[in-house]
Amino acid sequence: FGNRPALSELQLSFGFAQGLARPTVFARFDIRDEVCIQVGGFVHGQVVRDAEGTRYVVIGVRAAGVETRGQEGDKGPLRLWFWPRDLRRPASCCFPKLDASALTATLSAAGTQHVKEVEPAQLD
């Protein structure tokens, strides 16, 4: 990949919720370790926490564009997406202004957690 993968190099294979709003949008994410590390500094299933103690689970990488949310042809920069653990339903967010070095400086590793893939029919 060089330093960062291109959108065309992603393997969008893992289904999960994209975004925090309802109705929840289904999307696919690239969960390969090397891609997640290059884009966001952490790997799929890794639990991280911020300075306030909020915990997130790493989902994977996809474009951060919101104009075509959930569609395979999303535009926008590649971002690592996180599941906020205080939400009891599948949902995810990214930190659009933070690259991998900023994310690893802001978030600290706090373990791992299995993330169950979801299907579109499972979302509200």
CSV table of C-alpha atoms in Angstrom, one decimal:
chain,number,residue,atom,x,y,z
A,1,PHE,CA,0.0,0.0,0.0
A,2,GLY,CA,2.8,2.4,0.5
A,3,ASN,CA,2.0,4.8,3.4
A,4,ARG,CA,-1.8,4.7,3.1
A,5,PRO,CA,-4.1,2.6,1.1
A,6,ALA,CA,-6.2,4.1,-1.7
A,7,LEU,CA,-10.0,3.8,-1.6
A,8,SER,CA,-9.8,1.3,-4.5
A,9,GLU,CA,-7.5,-0.9,-2.5
A,10,LEU,CA,-9.9,-1.4,0.4
A,11,GLN,CA,-11.5,-4.9,0.9
A,12,LEU,CA,-14.9,-3.8,2.3
A,13,SER,CA,-15.8,-7.2,3.8
A,14,PHE,CA,-17.1,-6.6,7.3
A,15,GLY,CA,-20.7,-5.5,7.8
A,16,PHE,CA,-21.5,-3.1,10.6
A,17,ALA,CA,-23.4,0.1,11.3
A,18,GLN,CA,-22.0,3.4,10.0
A,19,GLY,CA,-22.8,6.5,11.9
A,20,LEU,CA,-24.5,7.2,15.2
A,21,ALA,CA,-27.9,8.5,14.0
A,22,ARG,CA,-31.1,6.6,13.6
A,23,PRO,CA,-32.2,5.1,11.3
A,24,THR,CA,-28.9,3.2,11.3
A,25,VAL,CA,-27.0,2.9,8.0
A,26,PHE,CA,-25.4,-0.4,7.0
A,27,ALA,CA,-21.9,-0.3,5.6
A,28,ARG,CA,-18.9,-2.6,5.0
A,29,PHE,CA,-15.5,-2.0,6.5
A,30,ASP,CA,-11.9,-3.2,5.7
A,31,ILE,CA,-10.8,-4.9,8.9
A,32,ARG,CA,-7.3,-6.1,7.8
A,33,ASP,CA,-4.7,-5.3,10.5
A,34,GLU,CA,-2.3,-3.5,8.2
A,35,VAL,CA,-4.9,-1.3,6.7
A,36,CYS,CA,-6.4,-0.3,10.2
A,37,ILE,CA,-2.9,0.4,11.5
A,38,GLN,CA,-1.9,2.5,8.5
A,39,VAL,CA,-5.1,4.6,8.6
A,40,GLY,CA,-5.8,4.8,12.3
A,41,GLY,CA,-3.0,3.2,14.4
A,42,PHE,CA,-5.2,0.5,15.9
A,43,VAL,CA,-6.6,-2.9,14.8
A,44,HIS,CA,-10.1,-4.4,14.4
A,45,GLY,CA,-11.5,-5.5,17.8
A,46,GLN,CA,-9.0,-3.4,19.8
A,47,VAL,CA,-10.6,-1.5,22.7
A,48,VAL,CA,-9.3,2.0,23.2
A,49,ARG,CA,-10.2,4.8,25.6
A,50,ASP,CA,-10.0,8.5,25.5
A,51,ALA,CA,-8.8,10.9,28.3
A,52,GLU,CA,-12.3,11.0,29.8
A,53,GLY,CA,-12.4,7.2,30.0
A,54,THR,CA,-14.9,6.7,27.2
A,55,ARG,CA,-14.3,3.3,25.6
A,56,TYR,CA,-14.5,2.5,21.9
A,57,VAL,CA,-14.0,-0.7,19.9
A,58,VAL,CA,-12.2,-0.5,16.6
A,59,ILE,CA,-14.4,-1.6,13.7
A,60,GLY,CA,-12.4,-0.9,10.6
A,61,VAL,CA,-11.6,1.4,7.7
A,62,ARG,CA,-13.8,3.1,5.1
A,63,ALA,CA,-14.3,6.5,3.6
A,64,ALA,CA,-15.6,9.2,5.9
A,65,GLY,CA,-17.9,10.9,3.3
A,66,VAL,CA,-21.4,11.4,4.6
A,67,GLU,CA,-23.1,12.4,1.3
A,68,THR,CA,-23.3,8.7,0.3
A,69,ARG,CA,-23.3,7.1,3.7
A,70,GLY,CA,-23.3,3.3,3.6
A,71,GLN,CA,-22.7,3.0,-0.1
A,72,GLU,CA,-19.7,1.1,-1.4
A,73,GLY,CA,-18.6,4.1,-3.5
A,74,ASP,CA,-18.2,6.5,-0.7
A,75,LYS,CA,-16.1,9.6,-1.3
A,76,GLY,CA,-13.9,11.3,1.3
A,77,PRO,CA,-10.7,10.5,3.2
A,78,LEU,CA,-10.2,7.1,4.6
A,79,ARG,CA,-10.8,6.9,8.4
A,80,LEU,CA,-10.7,4.3,11.1
A,81,TRP,CA,-14.2,3.8,12.6
A,82,PHE,CA,-15.0,3.1,16.2
A,83,TRP,CA,-18.0,1.7,18.1
A,84,PRO,CA,-18.7,3.8,21.2
A,85,ARG,CA,-19.2,1.1,24.0
A,86,ASP,CA,-21.7,3.2,25.9
A,87,LEU,CA,-24.1,2.6,23.0
A,88,ARG,CA,-25.8,-0.8,23.4
A,89,ARG,CA,-26.7,-1.0,19.7
A,90,PRO,CA,-24.4,-1.3,16.7
A,91,ALA,CA,-23.2,2.2,15.7
A,92,SER,CA,-19.9,3.7,14.7
A,93,CYS,CA,-18.1,7.0,14.4
A,94,CYS,CA,-14.8,8.3,13.2
A,95,PHE,CA,-12.6,11.3,14.2
A,96,PRO,CA,-12.4,13.1,10.9
A,97,LYS,CA,-9.6,15.6,11.9
A,98,LEU,CA,-7.3,13.0,13.4
A,99,ASP,CA,-4.8,10.9,11.5
A,100,ALA,CA,-3.1,7.7,12.8
A,101,SER,CA,-0.5,9.6,14.8
A,102,ALA,CA,-3.0,11.9,16.4
A,103,LEU,CA,-5.3,9.0,17.2
A,104,THR,CA,-2.6,7.0,18.9
A,105,ALA,CA,-1.6,10.1,20.9
A,106,THR,CA,-5.3,10.7,21.9
A,107,LEU,CA,-6.5,7.2,22.5
A,108,SER,CA,-4.9,4.4,24.6
A,109,ALA,CA,-5.2,0.7,24.2
A,110,ALA,CA,-7.5,-1.0,26.8
A,111,GLY,CA,-7.8,-4.6,25.6
A,112,THR,CA,-9.7,-6.4,22.9
A,113,GLN,CA,-13.3,-7.4,22.2
A,114,HIS,CA,-14.9,-9.7,19.7
A,115,VAL,CA,-17.1,-7.6,17.3
A,116,LYS,CA,-20.0,-9.5,15.8
A,117,GLU,CA,-20.7,-8.7,12.2
A,118,VAL,CA,-24.2,-7.4,11.5
A,119,GLU,CA,-26.6,-7.8,8.6
A,120,PRO,CA,-28.7,-4.9,7.2
A,121,ALA,CA,-31.9,-6.5,8.5
A,122,GLN,CA,-30.5,-6.4,12.1
A,123,LEU,CA,-30.3,-2.6,12.1
A,124,ASP,CA,-33.1,-0.2,13.0
